[in-house]
PDB file of C-alpha atoms in Angstrom:
ATOM      1  CA  MET A   1     -51.948  65.140  52.569  1.00  0.00           C
ATOM      2  CA  ARG A   2     -50.862  64.551  48.975  1.00  0.00           C
ATOM      3  CA  THR A   3     -52.646  66.234  46.088  1.00  0.00           C
ATOM      4  CA  ALA A   4     -54.785  64.191  43.684  1.00  0.00           C
ATOM      5  CA  GLN A   5     -52.039  64.267  41.080  1.00  0.00           C
ATOM      6  CA  GLN A   6     -49.372  63.260  43.631  1.00  0.00           C
ATOM      7  CA  ILE A   7     -51.517  60.300  44.672  1.00  0.00           C
ATOM      8  CA  LEU A   8     -51.785  59.157  41.042  1.00  0.00           C
ATOM      9  CA  ALA A   9     -48.075  59.664  40.433  1.00  0.00           C
ATOM     10  CA  ASP A  10     -47.236  57.590  43.518  1.00  0.00           C
ATOM     11  CA  SER A  11     -49.741  54.798  42.841  1.00  0.00           C
ATOM     12  CA  ALA A  12     -49.135  51.737  40.673  1.00  0.00           C
ATOM     13  CA  VAL A  13     -51.979  49.447  41.810  1.00  0.00           C
ATOM     14  CA  ILE A  14     -55.533  50.780  41.960  1.00  0.00           C
ATOM     15  CA  ALA A  15     -58.412  48.751  43.404  1.00  0.00           C
ATOM     16  CA  VAL A  16     -61.660  49.918  41.790  1.00  0.00           C
ATOM     17  CA  VAL A  17     -64.700  49.303  43.994  1.00  0.00           C
ATOM     18  CA  GLY A  18     -67.796  49.174  41.812  1.00  0.00           C
ATOM     19  CA  ALA A  19     -65.903  48.478  38.581  1.00  0.00           C
ATOM     20  CA  SER A  20     -68.472  47.678  35.907  1.00  0.00           C
ATOM     21  CA  ARG A  21     -68.548  45.254  32.986  1.00  0.00           C
ATOM     22  CA  ASP A  22     -70.884  47.661  31.136  1.00  0.00           C
ATOM     23  CA  PRO A  23     -68.699  49.480  28.578  1.00  0.00           C
ATOM     24  CA  PHE A  24     -71.112  52.433  28.558  1.00  0.00           C
ATOM     25  CA  LYS A  25     -70.557  53.222  32.262  1.00  0.00           C
ATOM     26  CA  ALA A  26     -67.790  55.431  33.635  1.00  0.00           C
ATOM     27  CA  ALA A  27     -67.050  52.617  36.114  1.00  0.00           C
ATOM     28  CA  HIS A  28     -65.801  50.634  33.094  1.00  0.00           C
ATOM     29  CA  GLY A  29     -64.260  53.288  30.869  1.00  0.00           C
ATOM     30  CA  VAL A  30     -62.294  55.130  33.555  1.00  0.00           C
ATOM     31  CA  PRO A  31     -60.469  52.079  34.974  1.00  0.00           C
ATOM     32  CA  LEU A  32     -59.874  50.731  31.466  1.00  0.00           C
ATOM     33  CA  GLN A  33     -58.255  53.999  30.402  1.00  0.00           C
ATOM     34  CA  MET A  34     -56.101  54.068  33.545  1.00  0.00           C
ATOM     35  CA  GLN A  35     -54.982  50.519  32.712  1.00  0.00           C
ATOM     36  CA  GLN A  36     -54.137  51.603  29.156  1.00  0.00           C
ATOM     37  CA  TYR A  37     -51.845  54.266  30.635  1.00  0.00           C
ATOM     38  CA  GLY A  38     -49.995  51.678  32.714  1.00  0.00           C
ATOM     39  CA  TRP A  39     -51.745  51.418  36.083  1.00  0.00           C
ATOM     40  CA  ARG A  40     -52.624  47.961  37.347  1.00  0.00           C
ATOM     41  CA  ILE A  41     -56.369  47.888  37.920  1.00  0.00           C
ATOM     42  CA  ILE A  42     -57.843  45.436  40.420  1.00  0.00           C
ATOM     43  CA  PRO A  43     -61.633  45.271  39.979  1.00  0.00           C
ATOM     44  CA  VAL A  44     -63.774  44.866  43.103  1.00  0.00           C
ATOM     45  CA  ASN A  45     -67.219  43.664  42.098  1.00  0.00           C
ATOM     46  CA  PRO A  46     -69.049  40.716  43.683  1.00  0.00           C
ATOM     47  CA  THR A  47     -70.910  39.840  40.469  1.00  0.00           C
ATOM     48  CA  VAL A  48     -68.009  39.208  38.079  1.00  0.00           C
ATOM     49  CA  ASP A  49     -64.976  36.924  38.012  1.00  0.00           C
ATOM     50  CA  GLU A  50     -62.788  39.001  35.728  1.00  0.00           C
ATOM     51  CA  LEU A  51     -62.626  42.513  34.291  1.00  0.00           C
ATOM     52  CA  PHE A  52     -59.947  44.277  32.245  1.00  0.00           C
ATOM     53  CA  GLY A  53     -58.019  40.988  32.042  1.00  0.00           C
ATOM     54  CA  GLU A  54     -57.627  40.931  35.841  1.00  0.00           C
ATOM     55  CA  ARG A  55     -59.243  38.709  38.423  1.00  0.00           C
ATOM     56  CA  ALA A  56     -62.120  40.505  40.147  1.00  0.00           C
ATOM     57  CA  TYR A  57     -62.567  40.305  43.913  1.00  0.00           C
ATOM     58  CA  LYS A  58     -65.785  40.401  45.913  1.00  0.00           C
ATOM     59  CA  THR A  59     -64.356  42.723  48.571  1.00  0.00           C
ATOM     60  CA  LEU A  60     -61.215  44.754  49.242  1.00  0.00           C
ATOM     61  CA  ALA A  61     -60.320  42.283  51.996  1.00  0.00           C
ATOM     62  CA  ASP A  62     -60.166  39.478  49.390  1.00  0.00           C
ATOM     63  CA  ILE A  63     -57.316  41.121  47.455  1.00  0.00           C
ATOM     64  CA  PRO A  64     -54.204  39.095  48.359  1.00  0.00           C
ATOM     65  CA  HIS A  65     -51.663  41.915  47.873  1.00  0.00           C
ATOM     66  CA  PRO A  66     -51.288  45.591  48.782  1.00  0.00           C
ATOM     67  CA  VAL A  67     -52.985  48.314  46.770  1.00  0.00           C
ATOM     68  CA  ASP A  68     -51.799  51.916  46.491  1.00  0.00           C
ATOM     69  CA  LEU A  69     -55.192  53.517  45.931  1.00  0.00           C
ATOM     70  CA  VAL A  70     -58.842  52.543  46.378  1.00  0.00           C
ATOM     71  CA  ASP A  71     -61.021  54.196  43.727  1.00  0.00           C
ATOM     72  CA  VAL A  72     -64.756  54.265  44.507  1.00  0.00           C
ATOM     73  CA  PHE A  73     -67.560  54.033  41.939  1.00  0.00           C
ATOM     74  CA  ARG A  74     -70.339  53.547  44.472  1.00  0.00           C
ATOM     75  CA  PRO A  75     -73.015  55.907  45.822  1.00  0.00           C
ATOM     76  CA  ALA A  76     -71.960  58.280  48.599  1.00  0.00           C
ATOM     77  CA  ALA A  77     -74.003  56.240  51.103  1.00  0.00           C
ATOM     78  CA  ASP A  78     -71.795  53.208  50.338  1.00  0.00           C
ATOM     79  CA  ALA A  79     -68.553  55.185  50.418  1.00  0.00           C
ATOM     80  CA  VAL A  80     -68.416  55.214  54.222  1.00  0.00           C
ATOM     81  CA  GLN A  81     -68.104  51.426  54.406  1.00  0.00           C
ATOM     82  CA  VAL A  82     -65.708  51.328  51.465  1.00  0.00           C
ATOM     83  CA  VAL A  83     -63.405  53.794  53.243  1.00  0.00           C
ATOM     84  CA  ARG A  84     -63.593  51.682  56.424  1.00  0.00           C
ATOM     85  CA  ASP A  85     -62.675  48.627  54.344  1.00  0.00           C
ATOM     86  CA  ALA A  86     -59.818  50.522  52.672  1.00  0.00           C
ATOM     87  CA  ALA A  87     -58.466  51.520  56.091  1.00  0.00           C
ATOM     88  CA  ALA A  88     -58.731  47.900  57.248  1.00  0.00           C
ATOM     89  CA  ILE A  89     -56.474  46.691  54.393  1.00  0.00           C
ATOM     90  CA  GLY A  90     -53.985  49.509  54.963  1.00  0.00           C
ATOM     91  CA  ALA A  91     -54.598  51.371  51.709  1.00  0.00           C
ATOM     92  CA  PRO A  92     -52.721  54.687  51.805  1.00  0.00           C
ATOM     93  CA  ALA A  93     -55.310  56.589  49.756  1.00  0.00           C
ATOM     94  CA  VAL A  94     -58.990  56.642  48.790  1.00  0.00           C
ATOM     95  CA  TRP A  95     -60.534  58.393  45.791  1.00  0.00           C
ATOM     96  CA  LEU A  96     -64.276  59.012  45.382  1.00  0.00           C
ATOM     97  CA  GLN A  97     -65.110  59.549  41.733  1.00  0.00           C
ATOM     98  CA  LEU A  98     -66.838  62.576  40.222  1.00  0.00           C
ATOM     99  CA  GLY A  99     -70.169  63.311  41.888  1.00  0.00           C
ATOM    100  CA  ILE A 100     -69.417  61.288  45.035  1.00  0.00           C
ATOM    101  CA  VAL A 101     -69.055  63.324  48.231  1.00  0.00           C
ATOM    102  CA  SER A 102     -69.193  62.120  51.840  1.00  0.00           C
ATOM    103  CA  ALA A 103     -68.185  64.084  54.939  1.00  0.00           C
ATOM    104  CA  GLU A 104     -68.308  60.874  56.994  1.00  0.00           C
ATOM    105  CA  ALA A 105     -66.043  59.016  54.544  1.00  0.00           C
ATOM    106  CA  ARG A 106     -63.611  61.948  54.640  1.00  0.00           C
ATOM    107  CA  ARG A 107     -63.574  61.889  58.447  1.00  0.00           C
ATOM    108  CA  ILE A 108     -62.879  58.144  58.528  1.00  0.00           C
ATOM    109  CA  ALA A 109     -60.055  58.503  55.972  1.00  0.00           C
ATOM    110  CA  GLU A 110     -58.467  61.374  57.873  1.00  0.00           C
ATOM    111  CA  GLU A 111     -58.683  59.489  61.188  1.00  0.00           C
ATOM    112  CA  ALA A 112     -57.009  56.505  59.514  1.00  0.00           C
ATOM    113  CA  GLY A 113     -54.234  58.728  58.108  1.00  0.00           C
ATOM    114  CA  MET A 114     -55.216  58.063  54.505  1.00  0.00           C
ATOM    115  CA  ASP A 115     -55.011  60.576  51.687  1.00  0.00           C
ATOM    116  CA  TYR A 116     -58.526  61.365  50.470  1.00  0.00           C
ATOM    117  CA  VAL A 117     -59.938  62.754  47.236  1.00  0.00           C
ATOM    118  CA  GLU A 118     -63.631  63.181  46.428  1.00  0.00           C
ATOM    119  CA  ASP A 119     -65.708  64.438  43.519  1.00  0.00           C
ATOM    120  CA  ARG A 120     -62.786  64.161  41.078  1.00  0.00           C
ATOM    121  CA  CYS A 121     -62.176  61.876  38.111  1.00  0.00           C
ATOM    122  CA  LEU A 122     -59.014  59.784  37.769  1.00  0.00           C
ATOM    123  CA  ILE A 123     -58.725  60.249  34.017  1.00  0.00           C
ATOM    124  CA  VAL A 124     -59.236  64.002  34.169  1.00  0.00           C
ATOM    125  CA  GLU A 125     -56.512  64.349  36.815  1.00  0.00           C
ATOM    126  CA  ARG A 126     -54.219  61.957  34.927  1.00  0.00           C
ATOM    127  CA  ALA A 127     -54.618  63.938  31.716  1.00  0.00           C
ATOM    128  CA  ALA A 128     -54.241  67.336  33.432  1.00  0.00           C
ATOM    129  CA  ALA A 129     -50.905  66.245  34.897  1.00  0.00           C
ATOM    130  CA  GLY A 130     -49.784  64.343  31.781  1.00  0.00           C
ATOM    131  CA  LEU A 131     -49.177  61.245  33.916  1.00  0.00           C
ATOM    132  CA  THR A 132     -48.471  57.788  32.573  1.00  0.00           C
ATOM    133  CA  ARG A 133     -46.950  54.630  34.028  1.00  0.00           C
ATOM    134  CA  LEU A 134     -45.886  53.334  30.621  1.00  0.00           C
ATOM    135  CA  GLY A 135     -42.153  52.809  30.060  1.00  0.00           C
TER     136      GLY A 135
END
């Protein structure tokens, strides 16, 4: 299994389940900052059409191209289904944001052969490793 920083280094396209239009929420600020450092962010939110200048999708299954990482901004109880959905689309890795922990989600990810991170923040890990996808 790759480390959190290896997953970020290897990923170019991140689907963000629970991405928010509210600029005061981490589910908005974190993906926006990742986008500003060069990652392509694909918002997954059934209540919006566009976020971060990208088309938003209702579900992971609606995304018409591969994603490298599924980032989860949903409660732990929802994470189990999100990980199942991520496995169904062939995502190689799943990341549960800070404060989100699920033994069942971890088990599903491991059984599907996916890399799995929980209770960690993308921007903290990006900054700690000094990662960027900008030219």
